[in-house]
Tab-separated table of C-alpha atoms in Angstrom:
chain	number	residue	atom	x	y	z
A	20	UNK	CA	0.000	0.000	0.000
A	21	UNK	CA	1.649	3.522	-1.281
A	22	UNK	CA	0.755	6.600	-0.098
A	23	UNK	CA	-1.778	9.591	-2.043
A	24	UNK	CA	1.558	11.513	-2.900
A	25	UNK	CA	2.915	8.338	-3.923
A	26	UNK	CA	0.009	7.667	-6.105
A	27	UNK	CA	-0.148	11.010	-7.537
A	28	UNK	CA	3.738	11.235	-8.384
A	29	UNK	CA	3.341	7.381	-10.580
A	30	UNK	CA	0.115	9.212	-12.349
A	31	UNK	CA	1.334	12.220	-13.210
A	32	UNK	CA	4.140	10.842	-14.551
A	33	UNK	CA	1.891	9.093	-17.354
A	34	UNK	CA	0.360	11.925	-18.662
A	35	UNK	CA	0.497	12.031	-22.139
A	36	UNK	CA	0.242	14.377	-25.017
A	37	UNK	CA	-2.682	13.258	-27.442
A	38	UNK	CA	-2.192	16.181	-29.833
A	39	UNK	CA	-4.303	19.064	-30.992
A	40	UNK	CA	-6.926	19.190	-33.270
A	41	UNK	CA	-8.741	21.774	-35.012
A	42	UNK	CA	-12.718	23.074	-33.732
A	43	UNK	CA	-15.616	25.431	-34.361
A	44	UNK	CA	-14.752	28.169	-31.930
A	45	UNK	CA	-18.941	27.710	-30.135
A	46	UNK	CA	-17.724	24.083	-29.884
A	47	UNK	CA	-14.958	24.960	-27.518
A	48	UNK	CA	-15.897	26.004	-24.432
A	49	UNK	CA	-13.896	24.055	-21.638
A	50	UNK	CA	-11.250	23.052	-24.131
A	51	UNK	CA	-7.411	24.087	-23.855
A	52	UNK	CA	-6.081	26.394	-26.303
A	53	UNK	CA	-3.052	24.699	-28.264
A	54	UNK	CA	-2.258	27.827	-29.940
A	55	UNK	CA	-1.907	31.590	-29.132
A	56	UNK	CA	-4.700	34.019	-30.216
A	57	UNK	CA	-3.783	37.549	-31.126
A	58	UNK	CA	-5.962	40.579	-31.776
A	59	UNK	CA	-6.562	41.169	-35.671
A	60	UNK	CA	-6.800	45.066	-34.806
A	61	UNK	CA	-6.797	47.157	-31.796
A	62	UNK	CA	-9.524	46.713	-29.052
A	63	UNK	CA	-11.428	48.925	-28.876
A	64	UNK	CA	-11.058	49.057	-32.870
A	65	UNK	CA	-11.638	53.319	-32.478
A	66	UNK	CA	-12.693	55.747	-30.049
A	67	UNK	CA	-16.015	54.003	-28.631
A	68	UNK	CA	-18.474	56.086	-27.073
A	69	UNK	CA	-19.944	54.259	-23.754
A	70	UNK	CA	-22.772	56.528	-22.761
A	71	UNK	CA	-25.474	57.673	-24.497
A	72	UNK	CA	-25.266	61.930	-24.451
A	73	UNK	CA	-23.864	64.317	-26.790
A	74	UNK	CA	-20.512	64.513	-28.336
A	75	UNK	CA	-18.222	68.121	-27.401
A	76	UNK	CA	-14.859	69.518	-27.757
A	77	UNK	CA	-14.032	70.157	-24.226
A	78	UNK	CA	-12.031	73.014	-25.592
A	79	UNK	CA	-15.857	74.218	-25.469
A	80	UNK	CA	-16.124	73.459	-22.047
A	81	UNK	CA	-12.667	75.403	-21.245
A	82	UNK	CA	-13.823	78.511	-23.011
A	83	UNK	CA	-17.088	78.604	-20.751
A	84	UNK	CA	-19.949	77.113	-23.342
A	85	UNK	CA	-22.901	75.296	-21.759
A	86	UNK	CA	-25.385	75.053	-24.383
A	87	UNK	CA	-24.457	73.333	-27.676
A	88	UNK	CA	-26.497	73.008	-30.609
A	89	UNK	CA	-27.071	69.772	-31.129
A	90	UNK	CA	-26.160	69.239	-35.238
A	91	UNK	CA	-26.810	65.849	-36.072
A	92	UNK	CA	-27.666	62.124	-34.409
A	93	UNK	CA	-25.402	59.537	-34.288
A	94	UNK	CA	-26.074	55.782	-33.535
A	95	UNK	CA	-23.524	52.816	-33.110
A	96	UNK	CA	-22.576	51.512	-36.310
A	97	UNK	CA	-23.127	54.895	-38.203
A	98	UNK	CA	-20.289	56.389	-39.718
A	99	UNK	CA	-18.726	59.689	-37.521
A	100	UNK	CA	-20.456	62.980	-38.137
A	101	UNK	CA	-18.107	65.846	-37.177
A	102	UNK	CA	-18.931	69.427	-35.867
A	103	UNK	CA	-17.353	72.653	-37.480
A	104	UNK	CA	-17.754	74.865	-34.905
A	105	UNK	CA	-17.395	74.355	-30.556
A	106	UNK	CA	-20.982	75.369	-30.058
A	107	UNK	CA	-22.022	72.382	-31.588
A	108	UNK	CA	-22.068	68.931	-30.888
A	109	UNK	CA	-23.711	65.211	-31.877
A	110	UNK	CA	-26.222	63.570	-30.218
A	111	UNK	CA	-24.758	60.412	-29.666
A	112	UNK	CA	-25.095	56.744	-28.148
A	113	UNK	CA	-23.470	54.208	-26.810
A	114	UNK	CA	-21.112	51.749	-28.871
A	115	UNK	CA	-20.643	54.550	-31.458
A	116	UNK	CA	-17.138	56.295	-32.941
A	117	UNK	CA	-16.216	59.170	-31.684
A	118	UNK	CA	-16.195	62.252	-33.847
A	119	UNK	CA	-12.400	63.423	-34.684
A	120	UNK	CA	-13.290	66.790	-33.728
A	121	UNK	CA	-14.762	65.841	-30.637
A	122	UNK	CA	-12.964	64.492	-27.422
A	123	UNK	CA	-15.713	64.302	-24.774
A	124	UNK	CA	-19.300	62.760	-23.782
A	125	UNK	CA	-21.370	64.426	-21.966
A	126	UNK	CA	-24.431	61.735	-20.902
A	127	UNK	CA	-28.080	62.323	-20.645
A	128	UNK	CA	-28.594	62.479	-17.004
A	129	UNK	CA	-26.108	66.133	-17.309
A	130	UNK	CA	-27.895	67.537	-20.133
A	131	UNK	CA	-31.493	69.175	-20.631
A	132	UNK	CA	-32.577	68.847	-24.025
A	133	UNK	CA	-34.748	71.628	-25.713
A	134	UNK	CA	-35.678	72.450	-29.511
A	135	UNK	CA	-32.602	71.130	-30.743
A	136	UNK	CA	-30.281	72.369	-27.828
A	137	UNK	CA	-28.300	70.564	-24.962
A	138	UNK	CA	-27.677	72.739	-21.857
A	139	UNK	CA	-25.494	71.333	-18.874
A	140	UNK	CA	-26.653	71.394	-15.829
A	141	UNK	CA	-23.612	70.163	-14.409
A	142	UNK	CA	-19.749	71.955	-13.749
A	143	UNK	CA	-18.684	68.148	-13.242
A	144	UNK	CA	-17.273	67.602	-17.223
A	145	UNK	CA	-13.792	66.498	-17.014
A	146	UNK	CA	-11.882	65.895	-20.752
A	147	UNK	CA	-12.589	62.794	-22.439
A	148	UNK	CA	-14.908	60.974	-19.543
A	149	UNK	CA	-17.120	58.360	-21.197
A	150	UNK	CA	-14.582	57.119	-23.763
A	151	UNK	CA	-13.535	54.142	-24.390
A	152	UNK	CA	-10.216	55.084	-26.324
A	153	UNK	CA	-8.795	52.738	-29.474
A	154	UNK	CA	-5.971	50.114	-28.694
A	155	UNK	CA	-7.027	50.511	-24.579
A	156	UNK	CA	-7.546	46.852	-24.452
A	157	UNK	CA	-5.455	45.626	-26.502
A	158	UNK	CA	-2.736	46.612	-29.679
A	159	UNK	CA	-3.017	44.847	-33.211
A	160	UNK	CA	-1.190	41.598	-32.875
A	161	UNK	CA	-1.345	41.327	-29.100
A	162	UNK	CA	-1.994	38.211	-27.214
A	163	UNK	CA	-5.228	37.535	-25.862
A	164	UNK	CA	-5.411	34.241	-25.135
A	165	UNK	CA	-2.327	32.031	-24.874
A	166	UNK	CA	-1.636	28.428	-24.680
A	167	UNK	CA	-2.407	25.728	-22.028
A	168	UNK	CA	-5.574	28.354	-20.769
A	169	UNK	CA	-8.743	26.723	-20.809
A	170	UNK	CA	-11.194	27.943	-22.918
A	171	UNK	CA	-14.379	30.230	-20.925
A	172	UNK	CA	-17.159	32.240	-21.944
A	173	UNK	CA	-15.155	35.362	-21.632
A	174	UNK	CA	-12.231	33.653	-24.029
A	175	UNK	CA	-15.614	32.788	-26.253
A	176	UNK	CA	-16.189	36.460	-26.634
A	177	UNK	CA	-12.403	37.751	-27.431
A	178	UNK	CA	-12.285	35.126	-29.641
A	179	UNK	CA	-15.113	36.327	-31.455
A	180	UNK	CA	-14.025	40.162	-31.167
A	181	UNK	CA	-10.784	38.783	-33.483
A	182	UNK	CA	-12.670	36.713	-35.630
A	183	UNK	CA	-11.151	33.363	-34.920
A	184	UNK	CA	-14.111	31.379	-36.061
A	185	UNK	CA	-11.691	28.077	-35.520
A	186	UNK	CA	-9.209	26.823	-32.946
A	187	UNK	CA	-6.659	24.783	-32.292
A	188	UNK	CA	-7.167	22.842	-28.766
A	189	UNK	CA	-5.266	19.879	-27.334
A	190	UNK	CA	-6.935	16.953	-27.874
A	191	UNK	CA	-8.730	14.677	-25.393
A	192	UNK	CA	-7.967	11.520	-24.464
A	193	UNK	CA	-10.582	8.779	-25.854
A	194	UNK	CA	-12.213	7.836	-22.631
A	195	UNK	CA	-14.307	4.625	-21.611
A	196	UNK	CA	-16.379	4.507	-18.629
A	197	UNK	CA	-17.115	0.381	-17.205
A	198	UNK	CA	-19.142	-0.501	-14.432
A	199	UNK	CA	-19.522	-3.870	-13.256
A	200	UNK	CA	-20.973	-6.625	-11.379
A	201	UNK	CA	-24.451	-8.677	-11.714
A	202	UNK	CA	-25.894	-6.389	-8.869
A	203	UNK	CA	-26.786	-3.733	-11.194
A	204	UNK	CA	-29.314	-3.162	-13.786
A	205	UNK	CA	-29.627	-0.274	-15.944
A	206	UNK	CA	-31.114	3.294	-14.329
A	207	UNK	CA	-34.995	2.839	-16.413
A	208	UNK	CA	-35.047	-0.547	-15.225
A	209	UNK	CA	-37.115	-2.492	-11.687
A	210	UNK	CA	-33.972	-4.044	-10.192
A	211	UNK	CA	-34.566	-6.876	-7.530
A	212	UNK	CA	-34.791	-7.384	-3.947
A	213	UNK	CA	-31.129	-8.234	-4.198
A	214	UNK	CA	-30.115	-5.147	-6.974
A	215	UNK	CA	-29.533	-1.307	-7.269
A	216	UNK	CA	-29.468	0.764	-10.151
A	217	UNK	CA	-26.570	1.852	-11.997
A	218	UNK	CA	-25.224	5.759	-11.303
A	219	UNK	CA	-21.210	5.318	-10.747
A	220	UNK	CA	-21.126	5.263	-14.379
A	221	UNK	CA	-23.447	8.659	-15.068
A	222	UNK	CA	-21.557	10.378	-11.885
A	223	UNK	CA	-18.322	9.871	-13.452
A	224	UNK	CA	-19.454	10.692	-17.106
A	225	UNK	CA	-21.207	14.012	-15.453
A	226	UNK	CA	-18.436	14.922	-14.051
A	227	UNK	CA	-16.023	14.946	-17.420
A	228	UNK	CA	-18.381	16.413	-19.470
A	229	UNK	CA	-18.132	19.623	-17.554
A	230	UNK	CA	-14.618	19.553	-18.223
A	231	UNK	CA	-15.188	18.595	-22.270
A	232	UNK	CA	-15.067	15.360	-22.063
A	233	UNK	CA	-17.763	13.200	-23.408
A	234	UNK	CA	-16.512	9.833	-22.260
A	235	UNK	CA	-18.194	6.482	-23.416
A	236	UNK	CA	-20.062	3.633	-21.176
A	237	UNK	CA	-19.919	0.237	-21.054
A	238	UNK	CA	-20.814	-2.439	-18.281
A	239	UNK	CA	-19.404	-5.713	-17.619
A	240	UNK	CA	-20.680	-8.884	-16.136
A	241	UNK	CA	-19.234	-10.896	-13.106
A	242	UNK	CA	-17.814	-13.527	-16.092
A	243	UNK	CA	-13.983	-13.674	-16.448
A	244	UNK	CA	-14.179	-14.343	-20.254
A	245	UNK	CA	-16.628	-12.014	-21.101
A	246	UNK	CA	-15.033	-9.059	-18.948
A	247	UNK	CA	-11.480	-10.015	-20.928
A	248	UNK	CA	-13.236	-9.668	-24.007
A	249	UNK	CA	-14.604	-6.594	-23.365
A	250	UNK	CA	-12.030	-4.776	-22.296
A	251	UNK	CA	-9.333	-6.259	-24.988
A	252	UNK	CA	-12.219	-3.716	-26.996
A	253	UNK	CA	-11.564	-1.047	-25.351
A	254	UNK	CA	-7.663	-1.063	-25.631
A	255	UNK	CA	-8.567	-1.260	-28.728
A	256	UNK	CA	-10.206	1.711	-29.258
A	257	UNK	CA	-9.636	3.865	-26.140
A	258	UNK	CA	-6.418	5.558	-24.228
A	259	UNK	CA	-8.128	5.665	-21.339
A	260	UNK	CA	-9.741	3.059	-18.901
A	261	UNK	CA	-12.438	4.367	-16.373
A	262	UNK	CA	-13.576	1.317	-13.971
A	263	UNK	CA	-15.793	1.274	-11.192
A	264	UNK	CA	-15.274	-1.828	-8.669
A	265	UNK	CA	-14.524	-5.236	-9.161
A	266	UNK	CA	-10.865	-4.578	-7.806
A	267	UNK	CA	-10.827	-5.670	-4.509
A	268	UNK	CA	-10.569	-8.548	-2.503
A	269	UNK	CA	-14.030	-10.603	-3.830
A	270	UNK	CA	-14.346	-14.007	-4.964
A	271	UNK	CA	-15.581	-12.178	-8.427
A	272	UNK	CA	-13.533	-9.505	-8.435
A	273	UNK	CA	-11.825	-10.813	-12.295
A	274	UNK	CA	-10.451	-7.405	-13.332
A	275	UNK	CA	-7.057	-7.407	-12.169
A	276	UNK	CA	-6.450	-10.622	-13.245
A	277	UNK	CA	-8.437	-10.508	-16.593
A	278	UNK	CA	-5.855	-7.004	-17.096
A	279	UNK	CA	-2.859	-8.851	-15.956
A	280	UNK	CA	-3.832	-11.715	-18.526
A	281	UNK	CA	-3.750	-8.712	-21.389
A	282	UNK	CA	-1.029	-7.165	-20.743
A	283	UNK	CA	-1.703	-4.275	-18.069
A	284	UNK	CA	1.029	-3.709	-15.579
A	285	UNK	CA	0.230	-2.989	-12.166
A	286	UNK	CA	1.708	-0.020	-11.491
A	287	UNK	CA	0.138	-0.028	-7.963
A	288	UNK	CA	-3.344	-1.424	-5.871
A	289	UNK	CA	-4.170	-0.026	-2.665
A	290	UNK	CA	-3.815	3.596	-1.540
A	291	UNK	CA	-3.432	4.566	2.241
A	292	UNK	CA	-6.446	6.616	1.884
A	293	UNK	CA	-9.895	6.781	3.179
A	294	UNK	CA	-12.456	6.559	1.141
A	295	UNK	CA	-10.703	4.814	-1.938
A	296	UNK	CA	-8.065	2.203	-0.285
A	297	UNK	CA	-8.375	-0.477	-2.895
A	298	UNK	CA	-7.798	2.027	-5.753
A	299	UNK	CA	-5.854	-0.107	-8.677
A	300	UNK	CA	-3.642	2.104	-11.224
A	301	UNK	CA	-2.177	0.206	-14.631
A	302	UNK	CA	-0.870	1.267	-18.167
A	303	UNK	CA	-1.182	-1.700	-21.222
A	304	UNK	CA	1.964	-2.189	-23.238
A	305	UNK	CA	0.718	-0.063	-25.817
A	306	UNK	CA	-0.117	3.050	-23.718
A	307	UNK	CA	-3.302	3.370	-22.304
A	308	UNK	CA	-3.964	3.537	-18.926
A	309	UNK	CA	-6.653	2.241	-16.267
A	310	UNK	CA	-7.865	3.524	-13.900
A	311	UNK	CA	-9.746	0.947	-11.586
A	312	UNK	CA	-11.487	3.299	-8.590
A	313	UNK	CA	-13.246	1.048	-5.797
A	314	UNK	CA	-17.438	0.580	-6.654
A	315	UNK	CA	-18.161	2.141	-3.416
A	316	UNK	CA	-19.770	5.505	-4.937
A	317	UNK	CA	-17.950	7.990	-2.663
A	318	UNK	CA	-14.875	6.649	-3.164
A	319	UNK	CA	-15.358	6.586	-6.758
A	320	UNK	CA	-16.204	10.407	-6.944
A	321	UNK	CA	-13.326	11.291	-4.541
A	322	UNK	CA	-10.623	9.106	-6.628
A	323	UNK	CA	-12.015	10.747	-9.996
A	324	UNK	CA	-11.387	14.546	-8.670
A	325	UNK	CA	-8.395	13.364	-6.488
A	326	UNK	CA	-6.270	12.108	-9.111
A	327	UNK	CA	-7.980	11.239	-12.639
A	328	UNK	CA	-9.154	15.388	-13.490
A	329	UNK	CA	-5.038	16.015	-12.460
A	330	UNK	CA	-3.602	13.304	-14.952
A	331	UNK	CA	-6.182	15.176	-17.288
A	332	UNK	CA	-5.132	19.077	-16.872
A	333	UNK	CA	-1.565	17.803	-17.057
A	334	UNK	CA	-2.088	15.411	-19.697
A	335	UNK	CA	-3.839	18.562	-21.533
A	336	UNK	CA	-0.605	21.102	-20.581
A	337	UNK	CA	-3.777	23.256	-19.001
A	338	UNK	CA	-2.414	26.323	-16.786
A	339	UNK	CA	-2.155	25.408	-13.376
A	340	UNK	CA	-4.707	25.733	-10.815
A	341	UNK	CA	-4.258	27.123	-7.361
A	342	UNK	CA	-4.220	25.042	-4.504
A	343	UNK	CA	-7.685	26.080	-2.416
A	344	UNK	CA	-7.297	25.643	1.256
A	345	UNK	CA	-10.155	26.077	3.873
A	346	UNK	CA	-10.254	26.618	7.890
A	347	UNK	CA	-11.885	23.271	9.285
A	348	UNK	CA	-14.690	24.635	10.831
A	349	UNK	CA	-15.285	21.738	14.147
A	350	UNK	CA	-12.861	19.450	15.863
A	351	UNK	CA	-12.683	15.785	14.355
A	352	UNK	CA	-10.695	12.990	15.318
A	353	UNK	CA	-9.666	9.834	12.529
A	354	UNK	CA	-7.444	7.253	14.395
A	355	UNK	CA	-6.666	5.458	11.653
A	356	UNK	CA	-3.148	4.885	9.526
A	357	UNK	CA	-4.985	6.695	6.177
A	358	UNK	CA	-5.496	9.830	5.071
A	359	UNK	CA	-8.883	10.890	5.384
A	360	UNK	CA	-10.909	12.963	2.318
A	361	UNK	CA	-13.785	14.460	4.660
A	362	UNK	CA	-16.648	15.271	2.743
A	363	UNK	CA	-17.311	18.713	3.460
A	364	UNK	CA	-20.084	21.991	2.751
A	365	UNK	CA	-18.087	24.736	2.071
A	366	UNK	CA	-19.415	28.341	2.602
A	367	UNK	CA	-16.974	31.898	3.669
A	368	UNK	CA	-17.726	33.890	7.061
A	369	UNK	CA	-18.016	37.593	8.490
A	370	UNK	CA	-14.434	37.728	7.369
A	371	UNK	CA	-14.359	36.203	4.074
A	372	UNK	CA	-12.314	33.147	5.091
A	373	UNK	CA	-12.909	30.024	3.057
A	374	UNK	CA	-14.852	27.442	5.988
A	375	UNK	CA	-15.059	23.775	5.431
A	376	UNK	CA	-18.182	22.000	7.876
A	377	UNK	CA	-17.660	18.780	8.034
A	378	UNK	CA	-20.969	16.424	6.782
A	379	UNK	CA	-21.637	12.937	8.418
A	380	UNK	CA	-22.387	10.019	6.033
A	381	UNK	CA	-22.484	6.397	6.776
A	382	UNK	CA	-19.214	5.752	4.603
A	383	UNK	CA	-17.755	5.637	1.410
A	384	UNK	CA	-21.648	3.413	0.044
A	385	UNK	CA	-23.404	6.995	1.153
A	386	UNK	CA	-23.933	8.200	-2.189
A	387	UNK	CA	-26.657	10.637	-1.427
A	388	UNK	CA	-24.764	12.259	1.349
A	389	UNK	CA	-22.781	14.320	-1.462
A	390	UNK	CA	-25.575	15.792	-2.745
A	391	UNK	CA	-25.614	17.803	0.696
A	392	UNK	CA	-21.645	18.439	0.232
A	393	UNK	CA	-19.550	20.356	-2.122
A	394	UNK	CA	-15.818	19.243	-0.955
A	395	UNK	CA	-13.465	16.820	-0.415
A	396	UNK	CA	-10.747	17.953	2.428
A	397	UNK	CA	-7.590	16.210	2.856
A	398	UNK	CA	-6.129	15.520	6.189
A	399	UNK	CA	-2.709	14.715	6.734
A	400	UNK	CA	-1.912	10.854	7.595
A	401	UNK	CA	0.142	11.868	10.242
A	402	UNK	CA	-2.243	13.410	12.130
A	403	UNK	CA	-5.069	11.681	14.404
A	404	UNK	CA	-6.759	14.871	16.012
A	405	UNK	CA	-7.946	17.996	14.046
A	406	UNK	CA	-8.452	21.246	15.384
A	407	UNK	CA	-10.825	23.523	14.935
A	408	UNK	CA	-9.365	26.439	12.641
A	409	UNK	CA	-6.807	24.369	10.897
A	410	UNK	CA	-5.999	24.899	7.220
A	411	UNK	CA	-6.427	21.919	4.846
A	412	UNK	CA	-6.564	21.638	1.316
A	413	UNK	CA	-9.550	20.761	-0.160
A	414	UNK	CA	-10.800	19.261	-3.559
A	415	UNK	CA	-14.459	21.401	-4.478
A	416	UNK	CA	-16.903	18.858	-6.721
């Protein structure tokens, strides 16, 4: 039995670089950006007006002018109408050029409008306020996205504002998600006194599809042949191997045995961790990699944020993440030689301090006790008592 940061150094050091492939930029929302994005032209493009008002020289303003006659209307997208003289000015609104002969917005809420006149009733005009000025954001041929970030709504929108209509992202690992074991029967099916319905499987596939990853399913049987069979297909076809129990000690636990038999190598079973002990981590002579979290449901969730989404942002070259910590928020004792993932509810107090409140289940089968939780927080092995107010790092789901 190895240790989490022993199991976490032999994973990481499989990641792998699947290569990068080109997408629709809609389509790529939570993918990782294999390529570096630069503007087209300067953002804001020209002098962008962002209230709507009237358009002055504040040379006007210096020379003691308050009413302006208002010359012509302007509307975002029209092309700019200049004024000739500093009396005048354009009516203007928001998202339009600037004149070049004007430098200054004056907004509605300062102005009283009258047959074709604008009179301030403020003194509080300062030069160029509500202007958004060209290049502000961003020069012609700056970055604005770079490789390894993943890709957000807000990269969605610069990405439109340079007209990158494709992308390059890396490219995800082909992904196969097994259950198994006779005990369960599919979720629109009665199961028997002695059965429960399938949901490891559609946790686990939930969970990578928020991070763009639409993984396949598959389940096997408590039958040695057929469960070789099946998963000689999916080396076959997949880099990656997602199983949910049939790894520990059971008279019809096949898998290791059916993997050893095709050429997986055990790179290690059994984790001093709690939930998640029996957790069984392998790569196939040709490359792909399996990993085999215990059926229990918690510690199938905790082992797929704990150390499968990891391989995955490394595997991808994604940006790193910061480590979030959070102030245990009661005292809690664990006397046993593991490291315990507490599920926790995580919420911030008076003074904005990140709390973790620790949620009792009854174990790692308590499936619906993470639907009142939002955390996993690791405790240290070496420690048996935890205080109140200690910092641990925690793992948000």
């Amino acid at each position: 039995m190895i240790t989490v940061e022993e199991a976490e150094k032999i994973i990481l050091a499989q990641a792998a670089d699947y290569g990068a492939e080109i997408v629709p930029f809609e389509l790529a929302l939570g993918r990782v950006l294999a390529e570096n994005i630069k503007a087209d032209r300067d953002l804001p493009p020209f002098n962008r007006v962002t209230m709507d008002g009237i358009a002055v020289n504040y040379a006007a303003i210096e020379s003691g002018i308050s009413t302006f006659r208002i010359k012509s209307t302007q509307a975002a997208g029209d092309e700019p109408m200049d004024i000739e003289e500093h009396s005048e000015c354009v009516e203007i609104m928001t998202g339009a050029m600037l004149p070049g002969t004007t430098d200054t917005v004056i907004r509605y809420e300062d102005l009283e409008l009258r047959a074709g006149l604008a009179t301030l009733v403020t003194n509080e005009i300062r030069r160029g306020q509500n202007v958004h000025y060209k290049g502000k954001d961003k020069k012609q041929d700056d970055q604005v996205a770079g490789i390894g970030e993943p890709v957000t709504p807000a990269i969605i929108s610069l990405l439109a504002s340079v007209g990158e209509t494709e992308l390059r992202v890396k490219k995800l690992p082909r992904v196969v998600i097994l259950s198994s074991g006779n005990e369960l029967v599919e979720v629109d099916q009665a199961p028997g006194p002695f059965q429960i319905r399938r949901s490891n499987n559609y946790t686990v596939k939930a969970v990578l599809k928020q991070h763009g990853l639409d993984a396949d399913m598959r389940h096997l049987p408590d039958d040695k042949e057929v469960i070789k069979q099946q998963l000689q297909l999916c080396f076959e076809n997949y880099d990656v191997v997602l199983l949910s129990g049939g790894i520990s000690m059971g008279k019809f636990d096949h898998i290791p045995r059916a993997l050893d038999e095709l050429g997986v190598n055990q790179l290690f079973h059994k984790v001093a961790q709690r939930p998640g002990k029996p957790f069984w981590f392998g790569k196939h002579d040709d490359g792909q990699l399996v990993f085999a979290f215990p059926g229990n449901p918690v510690a199938t969730f905790m082992c797929l944020h704990r150390y499968f989404l990891p391989w995955l942002h490394s595997s991808l070259a994604a940006k790193e993440k910061p480590v979030l910590r959070a102030v245990l928020s009661n005292r809690l004792s664990f006397h046993f030689p593991l490291k315990y993932f507490l599920q926790v509810k995580l919420h911030y107090n008076e003074y904005c301090q990140l709390m973790a409140s620790p949620v009792e289940g009854n174990g790692s089968g308590d499936f619906a006790n993470m639907a009142d939780t939002d955390a996993f927080m690791e405790l240290p092995l070496e420690k048996s008592e935890f205080k109140r107010g200690e910092v641990f790092r925690v793992w948000p789901f």
